[in-house]
PDB file of C-alpha atoms in Angstrom:
ATOM      1  CA  UNK D 725      35.041  37.320  30.833  1.00  0.00           C
ATOM      2  CA  UNK D 726      38.666  36.209  31.058  1.00  0.00           C
ATOM      3  CA  UNK D 727      38.144  32.972  29.115  1.00  0.00           C
ATOM      4  CA  UNK D 728      38.098  30.844  32.247  1.00  0.00           C
ATOM      5  CA  UNK D 729      34.991  28.904  33.119  1.00  0.00           C
ATOM      6  CA  UNK D 730      36.215  28.745  36.698  1.00  0.00           C
ATOM      7  CA  UNK D 731      38.328  31.147  38.685  1.00  0.00           C
ATOM      8  CA  UNK D 732      40.903  29.337  40.851  1.00  0.00           C
ATOM      9  CA  UNK D 733      41.424  30.363  44.443  1.00  0.00           C
ATOM     10  CA  UNK D 734      43.440  28.930  47.318  1.00  0.00           C
ATOM     11  CA  UNK D 735      41.581  27.906  50.458  1.00  0.00           C
ATOM     12  CA  UNK D 736      42.565  30.320  53.234  1.00  0.00           C
ATOM     13  CA  UNK D 737      42.530  29.244  56.872  1.00  0.00           C
ATOM     14  CA  UNK D 738      41.101  31.470  59.591  1.00  0.00           C
ATOM     15  CA  UNK D 739      44.739  32.202  60.494  1.00  0.00           C
ATOM     16  CA  UNK D 740      45.246  33.561  56.957  1.00  0.00           C
ATOM     17  CA  UNK D 741      47.506  30.796  55.629  1.00  0.00           C
ATOM     18  CA  UNK D 742      47.000  29.138  52.244  1.00  0.00           C
ATOM     19  CA  UNK D 743      48.031  25.488  52.715  1.00  0.00           C
ATOM     20  CA  UNK D 744      47.888  24.488  49.040  1.00  0.00           C
ATOM     21  CA  UNK D 745      49.964  27.514  47.978  1.00  0.00           C
ATOM     22  CA  UNK D 746      52.529  26.674  50.676  1.00  0.00           C
ATOM     23  CA  UNK D 747      52.593  23.027  49.609  1.00  0.00           C
ATOM     24  CA  UNK D 748      53.106  24.029  45.959  1.00  0.00           C
ATOM     25  CA  UNK D 749      55.979  26.334  46.932  1.00  0.00           C
ATOM     26  CA  UNK D 750      57.687  23.365  48.628  1.00  0.00           C
ATOM     27  CA  UNK D 751      57.772  21.430  45.334  1.00  0.00           C
ATOM     28  CA  UNK D 752      60.349  21.656  42.567  1.00  0.00           C
ATOM     29  CA  UNK D 753      59.630  24.269  39.911  1.00  0.00           C
ATOM     30  CA  UNK D 754      59.008  21.653  37.206  1.00  0.00           C
ATOM     31  CA  UNK D 755      56.391  19.946  39.408  1.00  0.00           C
ATOM     32  CA  UNK D 756      54.706  23.270  40.277  1.00  0.00           C
ATOM     33  CA  UNK D 757      54.492  24.079  36.566  1.00  0.00           C
ATOM     34  CA  UNK D 758      52.942  20.700  35.729  1.00  0.00           C
ATOM     35  CA  UNK D 759      50.332  20.947  38.505  1.00  0.00           C
ATOM     36  CA  UNK D 760      49.599  24.572  37.545  1.00  0.00           C
ATOM     37  CA  UNK D 761      48.998  23.590  33.923  1.00  0.00           C
ATOM     38  CA  UNK D 762      46.623  20.829  35.017  1.00  0.00           C
ATOM     39  CA  UNK D 763      44.686  23.264  37.217  1.00  0.00           C
ATOM     40  CA  UNK D 764      44.499  25.711  34.304  1.00  0.00           C
ATOM     41  CA  UNK D 765      43.147  22.944  32.044  1.00  0.00           C
ATOM     42  CA  UNK D 766      40.384  22.339  34.586  1.00  0.00           C
ATOM     43  CA  UNK D 767      39.644  26.079  34.773  1.00  0.00           C
ATOM     44  CA  UNK D 768      39.173  26.316  31.000  1.00  0.00           C
ATOM     45  CA  UNK D 769      37.469  22.970  30.436  1.00  0.00           C
ATOM     46  CA  UNK D 770      35.205  22.545  33.447  1.00  0.00           C
ATOM     47  CA  UNK D 771      33.406  20.242  33.865  1.00  0.00           C
ATOM     48  CA  UNK D 772      36.030  17.600  33.086  1.00  0.00           C
ATOM     49  CA  UNK D 773      36.330  13.940  33.970  1.00  0.00           C
ATOM     50  CA  UNK D 774      38.967  11.241  33.913  1.00  0.00           C
ATOM     51  CA  UNK D 775      41.870  11.024  33.485  1.00  0.00           C
ATOM     52  CA  UNK D 776      42.508  14.584  34.729  1.00  0.00           C
ATOM     53  CA  UNK D 777      39.644  15.060  37.192  1.00  0.00           C
ATOM     54  CA  UNK D 778      38.023  12.468  39.423  1.00  0.00           C
ATOM     55  CA  UNK D 779      34.997  13.061  41.598  1.00  0.00           C
ATOM     56  CA  UNK D 780      35.737  11.897  45.135  1.00  0.00           C
ATOM     57  CA  UNK D 781      32.333  12.590  46.692  1.00  0.00           C
ATOM     58  CA  UNK D 782      29.665  15.294  46.757  1.00  0.00           C
ATOM     59  CA  UNK D 783      31.366  18.687  46.250  1.00  0.00           C
ATOM     60  CA  UNK D 784      34.897  17.227  46.204  1.00  0.00           C
ATOM     61  CA  UNK D 785      37.021  16.505  43.140  1.00  0.00           C
ATOM     62  CA  UNK D 786      40.719  15.921  42.591  1.00  0.00           C
ATOM     63  CA  UNK D 787      43.053  17.190  39.891  1.00  0.00           C
ATOM     64  CA  UNK D 788      45.276  14.237  38.995  1.00  0.00           C
ATOM     65  CA  UNK D 789      48.786  15.338  38.025  1.00  0.00           C
ATOM     66  CA  UNK D 790      51.403  12.902  36.789  1.00  0.00           C
ATOM     67  CA  UNK D 791      54.828  14.249  37.638  1.00  0.00           C
ATOM     68  CA  UNK D 792      58.151  12.877  36.429  1.00  0.00           C
ATOM     69  CA  UNK D 793      58.575  10.247  39.139  1.00  0.00           C
ATOM     70  CA  UNK D 794      55.457  10.547  41.270  1.00  0.00           C
ATOM     71  CA  UNK D 795      51.786  11.504  41.348  1.00  0.00           C
ATOM     72  CA  UNK D 796      50.263  14.650  42.856  1.00  0.00           C
ATOM     73  CA  UNK D 797      46.673  15.393  43.751  1.00  0.00           C
ATOM     74  CA  UNK D 798      44.947  18.694  44.431  1.00  0.00           C
ATOM     75  CA  UNK D 799      41.521  18.299  46.023  1.00  0.00           C
ATOM     76  CA  UNK D 800      39.084  21.090  45.234  1.00  0.00           C
ATOM     77  CA  UNK D 801      35.475  22.158  45.431  1.00  0.00           C
ATOM     78  CA  UNK D 802      33.494  24.424  43.116  1.00  0.00           C
ATOM     79  CA  UNK D 803      31.431  27.278  44.498  1.00  0.00           C
ATOM     80  CA  UNK D 804      29.915  30.110  42.407  1.00  0.00           C
ATOM     81  CA  UNK D 805      32.160  29.436  39.375  1.00  0.00           C
ATOM     82  CA  UNK D 806      35.226  29.370  41.606  1.00  0.00           C
ATOM     83  CA  UNK D 807      37.497  26.375  41.983  1.00  0.00           C
ATOM     84  CA  UNK D 808      38.706  26.433  45.587  1.00  0.00           C
ATOM     85  CA  UNK D 809      41.911  24.436  46.086  1.00  0.00           C
ATOM     86  CA  UNK D 810      41.461  22.735  49.455  1.00  0.00           C
ATOM     87  CA  UNK D 811      44.340  20.296  49.821  1.00  0.00           C
ATOM     88  CA  UNK D 812      47.383  19.102  47.891  1.00  0.00           C
ATOM     89  CA  UNK D 813      49.560  16.050  48.410  1.00  0.00           C
ATOM     90  CA  UNK D 814      51.913  13.586  46.755  1.00  0.00           C
ATOM     91  CA  UNK D 815      50.107  10.288  46.313  1.00  0.00           C
ATOM     92  CA  UNK D 816      52.007   7.232  47.489  1.00  0.00           C
ATOM     93  CA  UNK D 817      49.292   4.548  47.464  1.00  0.00           C
ATOM     94  CA  UNK D 818      46.594   3.421  45.054  1.00  0.00           C
ATOM     95  CA  UNK D 819      43.791   4.710  47.262  1.00  0.00           C
ATOM     96  CA  UNK D 820      43.516   8.342  48.381  1.00  0.00           C
ATOM     97  CA  UNK D 821      44.709   8.301  52.011  1.00  0.00           C
ATOM     98  CA  UNK D 822      41.962   8.921  54.587  1.00  0.00           C
ATOM     99  CA  UNK D 823      44.053  11.640  56.264  1.00  0.00           C
ATOM    100  CA  UNK D 824      44.232  13.623  53.006  1.00  0.00           C
ATOM    101  CA  UNK D 825      40.545  13.134  52.246  1.00  0.00           C
ATOM    102  CA  UNK D 826      39.613  14.120  55.796  1.00  0.00           C
ATOM    103  CA  UNK D 827      41.720  17.292  55.565  1.00  0.00           C
ATOM    104  CA  UNK D 828      39.875  18.293  52.378  1.00  0.00           C
ATOM    105  CA  UNK D 829      36.519  17.516  54.038  1.00  0.00           C
ATOM    106  CA  UNK D 830      37.465  19.587  57.086  1.00  0.00           C
ATOM    107  CA  UNK D 831      38.405  22.587  54.930  1.00  0.00           C
ATOM    108  CA  UNK D 832      35.227  22.221  52.870  1.00  0.00           C
ATOM    109  CA  UNK D 833      33.165  22.205  56.078  1.00  0.00           C
ATOM    110  CA  UNK D 834      35.037  25.302  57.256  1.00  0.00           C
ATOM    111  CA  UNK D 835      34.207  27.069  53.974  1.00  0.00           C
ATOM    112  CA  UNK D 836      30.517  26.158  54.262  1.00  0.00           C
ATOM    113  CA  UNK D 837      30.459  27.367  57.841  1.00  0.00           C
ATOM    114  CA  UNK D 838      31.916  30.747  56.837  1.00  0.00           C
ATOM    115  CA  UNK D 839      29.370  31.104  54.023  1.00  0.00           C
ATOM    116  CA  UNK D 840      26.385  30.523  56.280  1.00  0.00           C
TER     117      UNK D 840
END
């Protein structure tokens, strides 16, 4: 065992892209490092709750990262001791935007479909 309770993996589309990895690459290095450390904390400490992890609904959680001047969220699911990173975004409002939540739901449904 590598010490992790959860392995982290990027959601991969049927086209082979990894949207969360691409989103992370678009961020500044300091922000990527902060989000990466938060994800690693979840990997080692799972299951975790607030303030770092918030359950959104059945099978969907978010990693809550506070960056220097903004807030980032990475929505994930857990399947067979693997944390699958479904969607990442910079949060601009108090409530998680429906478009971001729907994107995570869509990717989760795609994963379930592939597994069946």
